[in-house]
Amino acid sequence: WRHIFPPNVHGVDAWDFIASHVQPRPRDVVYLCNAAVARAVDRGHDRIQQEDLVTAQEMYSMYAYEALLVENGITIPEMADVLYTFLDAPEVATRREVLQRISGAGVAPDKTNAVLTRLVEMAFLRVEVKPGQFFAPEVGTEMDRALARANNVAAEPDQRLAVHPAFHAFLEI
């Protein structure tokens, strides 16, 4: 690992940078690492440099966005409109603010909560489970626990959600 990757990226351990900037799926880690290798080879580097990982993460961010559209279970135009409302948005927003963004994408008022839930299930949004600590839960018991913890942190309209770092580069967050 140390012979191929830089020790850190912007002051963060390289592995921690990778793990925190991808969706928690093996294929996503592989995609990011392959993109970093390809970038390093294209630039004639004998090992991956910090800028190779940063550029690879930007490429991965678009890949993660496109995968989200394909896997979302909602019509693609509807989900694309919702995701685009997060362009240039702050990383963290209250539940109320997120619902306003979803509504602003043209989602019917009776469906905004379902879309928000789907964004959490797909790990686009992470819930605040402790002050300043955000978590992307798996569907099922883990989701129920995370939502219960979120309720302990703040009342529902003021609960905070954070866009997963995997999407920051694409959405320019």
CSV table of C-alpha atoms in Angstrom, one decimal:
chain,number,residue,atom,x,y,z
A,1,TRP,CA,0.0,0.0,0.0
A,2,ARG,CA,2.7,2.5,1.1
A,3,HIS,CA,4.7,1.8,-2.1
A,4,ILE,CA,1.8,2.6,-4.4
A,5,PHE,CA,-0.3,5.3,-2.6
A,6,PRO,CA,0.8,8.6,-1.0
A,7,PRO,CA,0.8,8.6,2.8
A,8,ASN,CA,-1.9,11.2,2.9
A,9,VAL,CA,-4.3,13.4,0.9
A,10,HIS,CA,-4.8,16.9,2.1
A,11,GLY,CA,-3.4,15.9,5.5
A,12,VAL,CA,-5.7,12.8,5.8
A,13,ASP,CA,-4.3,9.3,5.7
A,14,ALA,CA,-4.8,8.0,2.1
A,15,TRP,CA,-6.9,5.0,3.2
A,16,ASP,CA,-9.1,7.2,5.4
A,17,PHE,CA,-9.5,9.6,2.4
A,18,ILE,CA,-10.6,6.8,0.2
A,19,ALA,CA,-12.9,5.2,2.7
A,20,SER,CA,-14.6,8.5,3.6
A,21,HIS,CA,-15.1,9.6,0.0
A,22,VAL,CA,-16.8,6.5,-1.4
A,23,GLN,CA,-20.1,4.7,-0.8
A,24,PRO,CA,-19.4,1.7,1.5
A,25,ARG,CA,-19.3,-0.9,-1.3
A,26,PRO,CA,-16.3,-2.8,-2.5
A,27,ARG,CA,-16.9,-1.9,-6.1
A,28,ASP,CA,-16.7,1.8,-5.3
A,29,VAL,CA,-13.3,1.4,-3.6
A,30,VAL,CA,-12.1,-0.5,-6.6
A,31,TYR,CA,-13.5,2.1,-9.0
A,32,LEU,CA,-11.7,4.9,-7.1
A,33,CYS,CA,-8.4,3.0,-6.9
A,34,ASN,CA,-8.5,2.0,-10.6
A,35,ALA,CA,-9.2,5.6,-11.5
A,36,ALA,CA,-6.2,6.8,-9.4
A,37,VAL,CA,-3.9,4.1,-11.0
A,38,ALA,CA,-5.1,5.2,-14.5
A,39,ARG,CA,-4.5,8.8,-13.7
A,40,ALA,CA,-1.0,8.1,-12.4
A,41,VAL,CA,-0.1,6.0,-15.5
A,42,ASP,CA,-1.4,8.8,-17.8
A,43,ARG,CA,0.8,11.3,-16.0
A,44,GLY,CA,3.8,9.0,-16.1
A,45,HIS,CA,4.0,8.7,-12.3
A,46,ASP,CA,5.7,5.7,-10.9
A,47,ARG,CA,3.3,5.7,-8.0
A,48,ILE,CA,0.0,7.3,-7.2
A,49,GLN,CA,0.3,11.0,-6.2
A,50,GLN,CA,-2.0,13.0,-4.1
A,51,GLU,CA,-3.4,14.8,-7.2
A,52,ASP,CA,-4.1,11.5,-8.8
A,53,LEU,CA,-6.3,10.5,-5.9
A,54,VAL,CA,-8.0,13.9,-5.9
A,55,THR,CA,-8.8,13.7,-9.6
A,56,ALA,CA,-9.9,10.0,-9.2
A,57,GLN,CA,-12.3,11.1,-6.5
A,58,GLU,CA,-13.8,13.7,-8.8
A,59,MET,CA,-14.3,11.0,-11.5
A,60,TYR,CA,-15.7,8.6,-8.9
A,61,SER,CA,-18.2,11.3,-7.7
A,62,MET,CA,-19.7,11.4,-11.2
A,63,TYR,CA,-19.8,7.6,-11.2
A,64,ALA,CA,-21.5,7.5,-7.8
A,65,TYR,CA,-24.1,10.0,-9.0
A,66,GLU,CA,-24.8,8.0,-12.2
A,67,ALA,CA,-25.1,4.8,-10.2
A,68,LEU,CA,-27.5,6.5,-7.8
A,69,LEU,CA,-29.8,7.4,-10.8
A,70,VAL,CA,-29.8,3.8,-12.0
A,71,GLU,CA,-30.3,2.2,-8.6
A,72,ASN,CA,-32.8,4.6,-7.1
A,73,GLY,CA,-36.1,2.9,-7.7
A,74,ILE,CA,-37.7,6.2,-8.7
A,75,THR,CA,-37.9,7.4,-12.2
A,76,ILE,CA,-34.6,8.8,-13.4
A,77,PRO,CA,-35.8,12.3,-14.4
A,78,GLU,CA,-37.5,12.7,-11.0
A,79,MET,CA,-34.4,11.7,-9.1
A,80,ALA,CA,-32.0,13.7,-11.3
A,81,ASP,CA,-34.1,16.8,-10.6
A,82,VAL,CA,-34.0,16.1,-6.9
A,83,LEU,CA,-30.2,15.6,-6.9
A,84,TYR,CA,-29.6,18.7,-8.9
A,85,THR,CA,-31.3,20.8,-6.2
A,86,PHE,CA,-28.2,20.0,-4.1
A,87,LEU,CA,-25.8,21.7,-6.5
A,88,ASP,CA,-23.7,24.2,-4.6
A,89,ALA,CA,-25.7,23.4,-1.5
A,90,PRO,CA,-24.1,23.3,2.0
A,91,GLU,CA,-23.0,19.8,3.1
A,92,VAL,CA,-25.3,19.9,6.1
A,93,ALA,CA,-29.0,20.9,6.2
A,94,THR,CA,-32.0,20.5,8.4
A,95,ARG,CA,-34.7,18.0,7.5
A,96,ARG,CA,-37.0,21.0,6.8
A,97,GLU,CA,-34.4,22.5,4.3
A,98,VAL,CA,-33.9,19.1,2.6
A,99,LEU,CA,-37.7,18.7,2.2
A,100,GLN,CA,-37.8,22.2,0.7
A,101,ARG,CA,-35.2,21.2,-1.9
A,102,ILE,CA,-37.1,18.0,-2.7
A,103,SER,CA,-40.3,20.0,-3.1
A,104,GLY,CA,-38.5,22.5,-5.3
A,105,ALA,CA,-37.6,19.7,-7.7
A,106,GLY,CA,-41.3,19.3,-8.4
A,107,VAL,CA,-42.0,16.3,-6.2
A,108,ALA,CA,-45.6,16.2,-5.0
A,109,PRO,CA,-46.0,17.3,-1.3
A,110,ASP,CA,-47.3,13.9,-0.4
A,111,LYS,CA,-44.2,12.2,-1.7
A,112,THR,CA,-41.4,14.4,-0.4
A,113,ASN,CA,-40.9,12.4,2.9
A,114,ALA,CA,-40.7,9.2,0.9
A,115,VAL,CA,-38.1,10.7,-1.4
A,116,LEU,CA,-36.1,11.9,1.6
A,117,THR,CA,-36.3,8.4,3.1
A,118,ARG,CA,-35.1,6.9,-0.2
A,119,LEU,CA,-32.1,9.4,-0.2
A,120,VAL,CA,-31.1,8.2,3.3
A,121,GLU,CA,-31.6,4.5,2.3
A,122,MET,CA,-29.3,5.0,-0.7
A,123,ALA,CA,-26.7,6.7,1.5
A,124,PHE,CA,-26.9,10.0,-0.5
A,125,LEU,CA,-27.9,11.6,2.8
A,126,ARG,CA,-26.5,10.7,6.2
A,127,VAL,CA,-28.4,11.3,9.5
A,128,GLU,CA,-26.9,13.0,12.5
A,129,VAL,CA,-26.8,10.3,15.2
A,130,LYS,CA,-24.7,12.4,17.7
A,131,PRO,CA,-24.0,16.1,17.6
A,132,GLY,CA,-21.7,16.6,14.5
A,133,GLN,CA,-21.5,12.8,13.8
A,134,PHE,CA,-23.3,11.7,10.6
A,135,PHE,CA,-24.1,8.1,9.7
A,136,ALA,CA,-25.4,6.3,6.6
A,137,PRO,CA,-27.4,3.4,7.9
A,138,GLU,CA,-28.3,0.2,6.1
A,139,VAL,CA,-32.0,-0.4,5.6
A,140,GLY,CA,-33.7,-2.3,8.4
A,141,THR,CA,-32.8,-2.4,12.1
A,142,GLU,CA,-29.7,-0.2,11.5
A,143,MET,CA,-31.9,2.4,9.9
A,144,ASP,CA,-34.4,2.3,12.8
A,145,ARG,CA,-31.6,2.7,15.3
A,146,ALA,CA,-30.1,5.6,13.4
A,147,LEU,CA,-33.4,7.4,13.1
A,148,ALA,CA,-34.1,6.9,16.8
A,149,ARG,CA,-30.7,8.4,17.6
A,150,ALA,CA,-31.4,11.3,15.3
A,151,ASN,CA,-34.6,11.9,17.2
A,152,ASN,CA,-32.5,12.1,20.4
A,153,VAL,CA,-30.3,14.8,18.8
A,154,ALA,CA,-33.0,17.1,17.5
A,155,ALA,CA,-36.8,17.2,16.9
A,156,GLU,CA,-37.8,16.1,13.4
A,157,PRO,CA,-38.0,19.4,11.5
A,158,ASP,CA,-34.6,20.4,12.9
A,159,GLN,CA,-32.8,17.1,12.5
A,160,ARG,CA,-29.7,17.6,10.4
A,161,LEU,CA,-28.7,15.6,7.4
A,162,ALA,CA,-25.4,15.6,5.5
A,163,VAL,CA,-24.8,14.9,1.8
A,164,HIS,CA,-22.3,12.0,1.6
A,165,PRO,CA,-18.8,13.1,0.6
A,166,ALA,CA,-19.0,10.7,-2.4
A,167,PHE,CA,-21.2,13.3,-4.1
A,168,HIS,CA,-19.5,16.5,-3.1
A,169,ALA,CA,-17.2,16.9,-6.1
A,170,PHE,CA,-20.0,16.2,-8.6
A,171,LEU,CA,-22.5,18.6,-6.9
A,172,GLU,CA,-19.8,21.1,-6.1
A,173,ILE,CA,-20.6,21.0,-2.4
